[in-house]
mmCIF file of C-alpha atoms in Angstrom:
data_model
loop_
_atom_site.group_PDB
_atom_site.id
_atom_site.type_symbol
_atom_site.label_atom_id
_atom_site.label_comp_id
_atom_site.label_asym_id
_atom_site.label_seq_id
_atom_site.Cartn_x
_atom_site.Cartn_y
_atom_site.Cartn_z
ATOM 1 C CA ILE A 1 111.402 100.273 68.175
ATOM 2 C CA LEU A 2 108.157 101.560 69.713
ATOM 3 C CA LYS A 3 106.191 100.355 66.694
ATOM 4 C CA THR A 4 107.719 96.874 67.010
ATOM 5 C CA LEU A 5 107.039 96.742 70.757
ATOM 6 C CA ASN A 6 103.475 97.872 70.131
ATOM 7 C CA SER A 7 102.895 95.112 67.564
ATOM 8 C CA TRP A 8 104.325 92.541 69.989
ATOM 9 C CA PHE A 9 102.154 93.802 72.839
ATOM 10 C CA TRP A 10 98.952 93.546 70.783
ATOM 11 C CA TRP A 11 99.795 90.199 69.222
ATOM 12 C CA GLU A 12 96.504 88.216 69.096
ATOM 13 C CA ASN A 13 98.015 85.071 70.656
ATOM 14 C CA ILE A 14 98.641 87.021 73.854
ATOM 15 C CA TRP A 15 95.086 88.236 74.367
ATOM 16 C CA MET A 16 92.585 85.878 72.744
ATOM 17 C CA PRO A 17 91.944 82.248 71.771
ATOM 18 C CA ILE A 18 93.312 80.724 68.572
ATOM 19 C CA ASN A 19 91.667 81.784 65.278
ATOM 20 C CA CYS A 20 90.507 85.098 66.764
ATOM 21 C CA THR A 21 91.787 88.478 65.589
ATOM 22 C CA TRP A 22 91.185 92.086 66.626
ATOM 23 C CA ALA A 23 88.983 92.467 63.536
ATOM 24 C CA ASP A 24 86.484 90.107 65.180
ATOM 25 C CA PHE A 25 85.884 92.693 67.900
ATOM 26 C CA VAL A 26 84.634 95.473 65.645
ATOM 27 C CA ASP A 27 81.139 96.597 66.734
ATOM 28 C CA ARG A 28 78.461 95.061 64.522
ATOM 29 C CA GLU A 29 74.754 94.244 64.488
ATOM 30 C CA GLY A 30 74.103 95.811 67.869
ATOM 31 C CA LEU A 31 77.064 94.028 69.497
ATOM 32 C CA VAL A 32 79.507 96.291 71.319
ATOM 33 C CA PHE A 33 82.937 95.129 72.495
ATOM 34 C CA PRO A 34 85.464 96.783 74.857
ATOM 35 C CA LYS A 35 88.294 98.563 73.046
ATOM 36 C CA PRO A 36 91.764 99.251 74.463
ATOM 37 C CA HIS A 37 91.756 102.937 73.421
ATOM 38 C CA GLN A 38 88.770 103.545 75.708
ATOM 39 C CA LEU A 39 91.102 103.150 78.695
ATOM 40 C CA TYR A 40 92.633 106.552 77.917
ATOM 41 C CA ALA A 41 89.408 108.043 79.294
ATOM 42 C CA THR A 42 90.250 106.740 82.781
ATOM 43 C CA ILE A 43 92.881 109.488 83.226
ATOM 44 C CA PRO A 44 90.436 112.427 82.838
ATOM 45 C CA TYR A 45 87.909 110.446 84.931
ATOM 46 C CA ALA A 46 90.589 110.236 87.644
ATOM 47 C CA PHE A 47 90.883 114.042 87.672
ATOM 48 C CA VAL A 48 87.084 114.334 87.840
ATOM 49 C CA LEU A 49 87.158 112.077 90.907
ATOM 50 C CA LEU A 50 89.910 114.225 92.437
ATOM 51 C CA ILE A 51 87.672 117.305 92.011
ATOM 52 C CA ILE A 52 84.753 115.431 93.607
ATOM 53 C CA ARG A 53 87.093 114.358 96.408
ATOM 54 C CA PHE A 54 88.195 117.948 97.042
ATOM 55 C CA PHE A 55 84.629 119.231 97.397
ATOM 56 C CA SER A 56 83.376 116.245 99.405
ATOM 57 C CA GLU A 57 86.278 116.448 101.870
ATOM 58 C CA ARG A 58 85.873 120.186 102.258
ATOM 59 C CA TYR A 59 82.083 120.624 102.319
ATOM 60 C CA VAL A 60 80.877 117.266 103.663
ATOM 61 C CA ALA A 61 83.710 115.611 105.630
ATOM 62 C CA ILE A 62 84.722 118.700 107.645
ATOM 63 C CA PRO A 63 81.145 119.544 108.858
ATOM 64 C CA LEU A 64 80.597 115.847 109.648
ATOM 65 C CA ALA A 65 83.866 115.722 111.604
ATOM 66 C CA LYS A 66 82.815 118.762 113.639
ATOM 67 C CA ALA A 67 79.442 117.139 114.345
ATOM 68 C CA LEU A 68 81.297 114.052 115.641
ATOM 69 C CA GLY A 69 83.468 116.212 117.902
ATOM 70 C CA ILE A 70 86.702 116.238 115.898
ATOM 71 C CA LYS A 71 88.476 119.563 116.226
ATOM 72 C CA ASN A 72 90.712 121.147 113.641
ATOM 73 C CA VAL A 73 94.067 121.494 115.425
ATOM 74 C CA ARG A 74 96.108 124.339 113.993
ATOM 75 C CA ARG A 75 99.814 123.705 114.245
ATOM 76 C CA VAL A 76 102.222 126.602 114.629
ATOM 77 C CA LYS A 77 104.621 126.892 111.708
ATOM 78 C CA PRO A 78 108.303 127.500 112.555
ATOM 79 C CA GLN A 79 109.974 130.663 111.375
ATOM 80 C CA PRO A 80 111.453 130.291 107.852
ATOM 81 C CA ASN A 81 115.090 129.228 108.148
ATOM 82 C CA PRO A 82 116.837 127.872 105.016
ATOM 83 C CA VAL A 83 119.739 126.363 106.989
ATOM 84 C CA LEU A 84 117.556 124.415 109.418
ATOM 85 C CA GLU A 85 115.093 123.443 106.682
ATOM 86 C CA SER A 86 117.917 122.047 104.552
ATOM 87 C CA TYR A 87 119.278 120.087 107.527
ATOM 88 C CA PHE A 88 115.806 118.780 108.366
ATOM 89 C CA ARG A 89 115.191 117.501 104.834
ATOM 90 C CA GLU A 90 118.647 116.174 103.971
ATOM 91 C CA CYS A 91 120.276 115.106 107.250
ATOM 92 C CA SER A 92 118.066 114.441 110.257
ATOM 93 C CA ARG A 93 114.656 115.293 111.644
ATOM 94 C CA GLN A 94 115.870 114.667 115.192
ATOM 95 C CA PRO A 95 119.413 116.032 115.465
ATOM 96 C CA SER A 96 121.555 115.185 118.495
ATOM 97 C CA GLN A 97 122.441 117.748 121.141
ATOM 98 C CA SER A 98 125.887 118.358 119.647
ATOM 99 C CA GLU A 99 124.345 118.858 116.175
ATOM 100 C CA ILE A 100 121.820 121.311 117.617
ATOM 101 C CA LYS A 101 124.641 123.336 119.208
ATOM 102 C CA GLY A 102 126.478 123.441 115.885
ATOM 103 C CA LEU A 103 123.308 124.585 114.068
ATOM 104 C CA ALA A 104 122.697 127.233 116.735
ATOM 105 C CA LYS A 105 126.150 128.714 116.134
ATOM 106 C CA LYS A 106 125.643 128.551 112.378
ATOM 107 C CA CYS A 107 122.301 130.381 112.597
ATOM 108 C CA ASN A 108 123.473 132.751 115.326
ATOM 109 C CA CYS A 109 120.631 131.833 117.707
ATOM 110 C CA THR A 110 120.129 129.966 120.970
ATOM 111 C CA VAL A 111 119.986 126.188 121.390
ATOM 112 C CA HIS A 112 116.442 126.521 122.777
ATOM 113 C CA LEU A 113 115.235 128.232 119.597
ATOM 114 C CA VAL A 114 116.749 125.516 117.382
ATOM 115 C CA GLU A 115 115.120 122.773 119.490
ATOM 116 C CA LYS A 116 111.809 124.620 119.303
ATOM 117 C CA TRP A 117 112.123 125.019 115.512
ATOM 118 C CA PHE A 118 112.743 121.275 114.975
ATOM 119 C CA ARG A 119 109.873 120.350 117.303
ATOM 120 C CA ARG A 120 107.424 122.541 115.382
ATOM 121 C CA ARG A 121 108.763 121.360 112.045
ATOM 122 C CA ARG A 122 108.293 117.691 113.023
ATOM 123 C CA ASN A 123 104.737 118.412 114.144
ATOM 124 C CA LEU A 124 103.926 119.775 110.684
ATOM 125 C CA GLU A 125 104.785 116.348 109.221
ATOM 126 C CA ILE A 126 102.268 114.554 111.460
ATOM 127 C CA PRO A 127 98.806 114.476 109.832
ATOM 128 C CA THR A 128 96.012 115.898 111.954
ATOM 129 C CA VAL A 129 93.062 113.765 113.033
ATOM 130 C CA LEU A 130 90.824 115.894 110.816
ATOM 131 C CA ARG A 131 93.038 115.162 107.787
ATOM 132 C CA LYS A 132 92.877 111.442 108.527
ATOM 133 C CA PHE A 133 89.086 111.673 108.874
ATOM 134 C CA GLN A 134 88.765 113.451 105.525
ATOM 135 C CA GLU A 135 90.770 110.780 103.713
ATOM 136 C CA ALA A 136 88.815 107.944 105.355
ATOM 137 C CA PHE A 137 85.544 109.700 104.497
ATOM 138 C CA TRP A 138 86.458 109.906 100.800
ATOM 139 C CA ARG A 139 87.401 106.240 100.575
ATOM 140 C CA PHE A 140 84.293 105.253 102.533
ATOM 141 C CA SER A 141 82.093 107.285 100.175
ATOM 142 C CA PHE A 142 83.600 105.728 97.044
ATOM 143 C CA TYR A 143 83.647 102.120 98.277
ATOM 144 C CA LEU A 144 80.086 102.338 99.602
ATOM 145 C CA THR A 145 78.816 103.902 96.370
ATOM 146 C CA SER A 146 80.670 101.389 94.183
ATOM 147 C CA SER A 147 79.354 98.483 96.292
ATOM 148 C CA ILE A 148 75.745 99.652 95.980
ATOM 149 C CA VAL A 149 76.074 100.468 92.276
ATOM 150 C CA GLY A 150 77.948 97.218 91.636
ATOM 151 C CA PHE A 151 75.166 95.211 93.242
ATOM 152 C CA ILE A 152 72.552 97.076 91.162
ATOM 153 C CA PHE A 153 74.561 96.323 88.008
ATOM 154 C CA LEU A 154 75.113 92.645 88.863
ATOM 155 C CA TYR A 155 72.111 91.321 90.793
ATOM 156 C CA ASP A 156 70.106 90.439 87.644
ATOM 157 C CA LYS A 157 73.052 88.966 85.718
ATOM 158 C CA PRO A 158 73.248 85.150 85.463
ATOM 159 C CA TRP A 159 77.025 85.108 86.110
ATOM 160 C CA PHE A 160 76.458 86.732 89.514
ATOM 161 C CA TYR A 161 74.896 83.440 90.662
ATOM 162 C CA ASP A 162 76.509 80.921 88.300
ATOM 163 C CA ILE A 163 80.228 81.604 87.823
ATOM 164 C CA TRP A 164 80.314 79.306 84.757
ATOM 165 C CA GLN A 165 78.261 81.922 82.911
ATOM 166 C CA THR A 166 81.321 84.203 82.827
ATOM 167 C CA TRP A 167 82.737 81.980 80.072
ATOM 168 C CA VAL A 168 79.581 81.315 78.040
ATOM 169 C CA GLY A 169 80.046 82.915 74.615
ATOM 170 C CA TYR A 170 83.624 84.009 75.362
ATOM 171 C CA PRO A 171 85.364 85.904 73.788
ATOM 172 C CA PHE A 172 82.403 87.386 71.881
ATOM 173 C CA GLN A 173 80.573 88.746 74.935
ATOM 174 C CA THR A 174 78.933 92.101 74.294
ATOM 175 C CA LEU A 175 79.795 95.064 76.510
ATOM 176 C CA LEU A 176 76.946 96.549 78.573
ATOM 177 C CA PRO A 177 76.803 100.301 79.361
ATOM 178 C CA SER A 178 76.759 99.483 83.092
ATOM 179 C CA GLN A 179 79.987 97.488 82.709
ATOM 180 C CA TYR A 180 81.638 100.386 80.880
ATOM 181 C CA TRP A 181 80.870 102.907 83.624
ATOM 182 C CA TYR A 182 81.702 100.447 86.403
ATOM 183 C CA TYR A 183 85.156 99.875 84.884
ATOM 184 C CA MET A 184 85.838 103.538 84.115
ATOM 185 C CA ALA A 185 84.953 104.615 87.666
ATOM 186 C CA GLU A 186 87.041 101.884 89.327
ATOM 187 C CA ILE A 187 90.147 102.358 87.165
ATOM 188 C CA GLY A 188 89.825 106.153 87.469
ATOM 189 C CA PHE A 189 89.617 105.824 91.258
ATOM 190 C CA TYR A 190 92.815 103.779 91.483
ATOM 191 C CA TRP A 191 94.591 106.206 89.150
ATOM 192 C CA SER A 192 93.526 109.021 91.490
ATOM 193 C CA LEU A 193 95.020 107.108 94.443
ATOM 194 C CA ILE A 194 98.298 106.761 92.521
ATOM 195 C CA PHE A 195 98.295 110.511 91.755
ATOM 196 C CA THR A 196 97.824 111.404 95.447
ATOM 197 C CA LEU A 197 100.331 108.944 96.950
ATOM 198 C CA GLY A 198 102.701 111.834 97.669
ATOM 199 C CA ILE A 199 100.160 113.856 99.657
ATOM 200 C CA ASP A 200 98.013 111.133 101.213
ATOM 201 C CA ILE A 201 98.816 109.854 104.690
ATOM 202 C CA LYS A 202 101.675 107.327 104.545
ATOM 203 C CA ARG A 203 101.295 104.295 106.793
ATOM 204 C CA LYS A 204 104.617 102.576 107.438
ATOM 205 C CA ALA A 205 103.086 99.132 108.011
ATOM 206 C CA ASP A 206 101.647 98.630 104.530
ATOM 207 C CA PHE A 207 102.577 101.613 102.341
ATOM 208 C CA MET A 208 104.398 99.479 99.767
ATOM 209 C CA ALA A 209 101.605 96.890 99.893
ATOM 210 C CA HIS A 210 99.160 99.650 98.937
ATOM 211 C CA VAL A 211 101.367 100.781 96.038
ATOM 212 C CA VAL A 212 101.616 97.197 94.735
ATOM 213 C CA HIS A 213 97.855 96.751 95.218
ATOM 214 C CA HIS A 214 96.959 99.926 93.269
ATOM 215 C CA LEU A 215 99.279 99.071 90.378
ATOM 216 C CA ALA A 216 98.100 95.438 90.284
ATOM 217 C CA ALA A 217 94.467 96.588 90.357
ATOM 218 C CA ILE A 218 94.983 98.992 87.441
ATOM 219 C CA GLY A 219 96.931 96.345 85.497
ATOM 220 C CA LEU A 220 94.292 93.693 86.133
ATOM 221 C CA MET A 221 91.310 95.855 85.258
ATOM 222 C CA SER A 222 92.982 97.287 82.148
ATOM 223 C CA GLY A 223 94.131 93.866 80.989
ATOM 224 C CA SER A 224 90.760 92.240 81.617
ATOM 225 C CA TRP A 225 89.167 95.069 79.624
ATOM 226 C CA CYS A 226 91.454 94.453 76.633
ATOM 227 C CA GLY A 227 90.935 90.664 76.751
ATOM 228 C CA ASN A 228 87.159 91.031 77.294
ATOM 229 C CA TYR A 229 87.217 89.332 80.693
ATOM 230 C CA VAL A 230 84.707 91.991 81.749
ATOM 231 C CA ARG A 231 82.232 89.669 83.444
ATOM 232 C CA LEU A 232 84.903 88.267 85.743
ATOM 233 C CA GLY A 233 86.395 91.737 86.213
ATOM 234 C CA THR A 234 83.141 93.165 87.573
ATOM 235 C CA LEU A 235 82.875 90.271 90.040
ATOM 236 C CA VAL A 236 86.445 90.864 91.254
ATOM 237 C CA MET A 237 85.724 94.588 91.794
ATOM 238 C CA PHE A 238 82.497 93.873 93.658
ATOM 239 C CA VAL A 239 84.127 91.287 95.954
ATOM 240 C CA HIS A 240 86.855 93.777 96.894
ATOM 241 C CA ASP A 241 84.710 96.864 97.497
ATOM 242 C CA THR A 242 82.097 95.231 99.739
ATOM 243 C CA ALA A 243 84.523 94.866 102.652
ATOM 244 C CA ASP A 244 86.530 98.075 102.298
ATOM 245 C CA PHE A 245 83.853 100.617 103.243
ATOM 246 C CA TRP A 246 83.399 98.930 106.655
ATOM 247 C CA LEU A 247 87.092 99.525 107.415
ATOM 248 C CA GLU A 248 86.918 103.191 106.409
ATOM 249 C CA ALA A 249 83.777 103.653 108.540
ATOM 250 C CA ALA A 250 85.616 102.088 111.513
ATOM 251 C CA LYS A 251 88.517 104.509 110.965
ATOM 252 C CA MET A 252 86.175 107.506 110.915
ATOM 253 C CA PHE A 253 84.592 106.579 114.250
ATOM 254 C CA ASN A 254 88.012 105.747 115.679
ATOM 255 C CA TYR A 255 89.174 109.297 114.896
ATOM 256 C CA ALA A 256 85.990 110.596 116.549
ATOM 257 C CA ARG A 257 86.753 108.429 119.629
ATOM 258 C CA TRP A 258 83.469 106.530 119.348
ATOM 259 C CA GLU A 259 85.169 103.415 120.673
ATOM 260 C CA LYS A 260 82.228 100.977 120.828
ATOM 261 C CA THR A 261 80.979 101.932 117.356
ATOM 262 C CA CYS A 262 84.504 101.617 115.978
ATOM 263 C CA ASN A 263 84.931 98.157 117.523
ATOM 264 C CA ILE A 264 81.608 96.896 116.144
ATOM 265 C CA LEU A 265 82.410 98.221 112.652
ATOM 266 C CA PHE A 266 85.892 96.697 112.724
ATOM 267 C CA ILE A 267 84.483 93.290 113.689
ATOM 268 C CA ILE A 268 81.962 93.548 110.811
ATOM 269 C CA PHE A 269 84.829 94.515 108.482
ATOM 270 C CA SER A 270 86.920 91.548 109.663
ATOM 271 C CA ILE A 271 84.057 89.125 109.008
ATOM 272 C CA ALA A 272 83.387 90.684 105.580
ATOM 273 C CA PHE A 273 87.120 90.630 104.753
ATOM 274 C CA PHE A 274 87.592 86.965 105.587
ATOM 275 C CA ILE A 275 84.413 85.959 103.713
ATOM 276 C CA THR A 276 85.223 87.960 100.555
ATOM 277 C CA ARG A 277 89.041 87.766 100.433
ATOM 278 C CA MET A 278 89.739 84.391 102.052
ATOM 279 C CA ILE A 279 86.725 82.396 100.854
ATOM 280 C CA LEU A 280 84.950 83.963 97.861
ATOM 281 C CA PHE A 281 88.047 85.292 96.078
ATOM 282 C CA PRO A 282 90.191 82.110 96.125
ATOM 283 C CA PHE A 283 87.405 79.493 95.939
ATOM 284 C CA TRP A 284 85.018 81.365 93.632
ATOM 285 C CA ILE A 285 86.994 83.866 91.521
ATOM 286 C CA LEU A 286 90.362 82.069 91.290
ATOM 287 C CA ARG A 287 88.596 78.785 90.597
ATOM 288 C CA ALA A 288 86.829 80.454 87.681
ATOM 289 C CA THR A 289 90.072 81.918 86.274
ATOM 290 C CA LEU A 290 92.449 79.004 86.890
ATOM 291 C CA TYR A 291 90.272 75.918 86.397
ATOM 292 C CA GLN A 292 87.201 76.723 84.302
ATOM 293 C CA PRO A 293 88.972 78.157 81.199
ATOM 294 C CA THR A 294 90.418 74.700 80.491
ATOM 295 C CA TYR A 295 86.900 73.556 79.577
ATOM 296 C CA TYR A 296 86.607 76.234 76.889
ATOM 297 C CA SER A 297 90.109 76.139 75.402
ATOM 298 C CA THR A 298 92.716 73.377 75.308
ATOM 299 C CA THR A 299 95.508 75.889 74.595
ATOM 300 C CA PRO A 300 95.523 78.728 77.173
ATOM 301 C CA VAL A 301 96.654 82.102 75.822
ATOM 302 C CA ILE A 302 99.525 84.057 77.387
ATOM 303 C CA ALA A 303 97.029 86.417 79.020
ATOM 304 C CA TYR A 304 95.744 83.445 81.059
ATOM 305 C CA PHE A 305 99.090 83.235 82.865
ATOM 306 C CA LEU A 306 99.504 87.018 83.160
ATOM 307 C CA PHE A 307 96.072 87.620 84.674
ATOM 308 C CA ASN A 308 96.229 84.675 87.026
ATOM 309 C CA GLY A 309 99.684 85.772 88.127
ATOM 310 C CA MET A 310 98.312 89.194 89.095
ATOM 311 C CA LEU A 311 95.276 87.630 90.773
ATOM 312 C CA LEU A 312 97.570 85.399 92.824
ATOM 313 C CA THR A 313 99.601 88.514 93.746
ATOM 314 C CA LEU A 314 96.395 90.076 95.024
ATOM 315 C CA GLN A 315 95.653 86.946 97.032
ATOM 316 C CA GLY A 316 99.135 87.205 98.540
ATOM 317 C CA LEU A 317 98.293 90.749 99.643
ATOM 318 C CA HIS A 318 95.002 89.461 101.081
ATOM 319 C CA LEU A 319 96.930 86.945 103.180
ATOM 320 C CA TYR A 320 99.309 89.683 104.383
ATOM 321 C CA TRP A 321 96.464 92.016 105.366
ATOM 322 C CA GLY A 322 94.547 89.093 106.865
ATOM 323 C CA TYR A 323 97.550 88.455 109.120
ATOM 324 C CA LEU A 324 97.560 92.114 110.244
ATOM 325 C CA ILE A 325 93.796 92.026 110.886
ATOM 326 C CA PHE A 326 94.161 88.796 112.878
ATOM 327 C CA LYS A 327 96.846 90.413 115.047
ATOM 328 C CA ILE A 328 94.525 93.365 115.783
ATOM 329 C CA LEU A 329 91.616 91.036 116.615
ATOM 330 C CA LYS A 330 93.885 88.996 118.888
ATOM 331 C CA ARG A 331 94.900 92.144 120.783
ATOM 332 C CA PHE A 332 91.275 93.283 120.913
ATOM 333 C CA VAL A 333 90.029 89.970 122.367
ATOM 334 C CA PHE A 334 92.867 89.052 124.734
ATOM 335 C CA LEU A 335 94.351 92.438 125.684
ATOM 336 C CA LYS A 336 91.104 94.485 125.587
#
């Protein structure tokens, strides 16, 4: 069954134009093409990034937070109590007064001690400001680095200025070393975010949106790698990263209570977000993926619909986040 599913998944008509086979993408005469098996390397790269994250958060983010005046608040742990811990996890984090009395009798202690235990236990679930700063610092560091490196990789490429160049010579476009490392780093980063979803700070407003975004990003980048849509893929990654580091910088200064700096950075982020996600992405990237391929092939492959479906999903997330950003800007302008 697995062998049959595998043959269906890698059927040429899904990934490439008519009269092309996987044999056409064997490296030859100095031409190098992306290969699906190379994506396995993104998993170990993700763990390398997690190691870098650990050291950067510990030895760079914490000293920087102290320099900005953020203190490490130590929360008092409640005394180990299996009965209360089980109730906290399985029943309620905020039991009623009658439930507290029942638990006090069960544990043979006073009502005051049970209330105190639940209060301390709830506090442990709330992330400290320092923890939030560390997470924002890591994302800021990656997005800033990837934006700078992405620009260095792309500024001298013709398709960075003329989007039609992304399709010239397709599908036999050779893979550049810079494109390989750009892809491996980006996919590895999003894998690392998936691996740490359980321990990273959960935001109720858009937690599921982030999960969908990470999975869609990995699916898009991996699929574009297999179909050799690498030129377009690098443009999509660059457009996304150039706005994100401004948001993470605003968060860092917000945690440090540098209000004016935070406000300025958030306004810059909002402008960058609306330019990249509401203008460049739909009218530059989506135009190149939806409209321009029809000039190069009269029979679109199945991957055309799959990739554009995921890109439209991303645009839906952009609209959702744009709505949230607009609400914050509205409060900032009218409610101070």
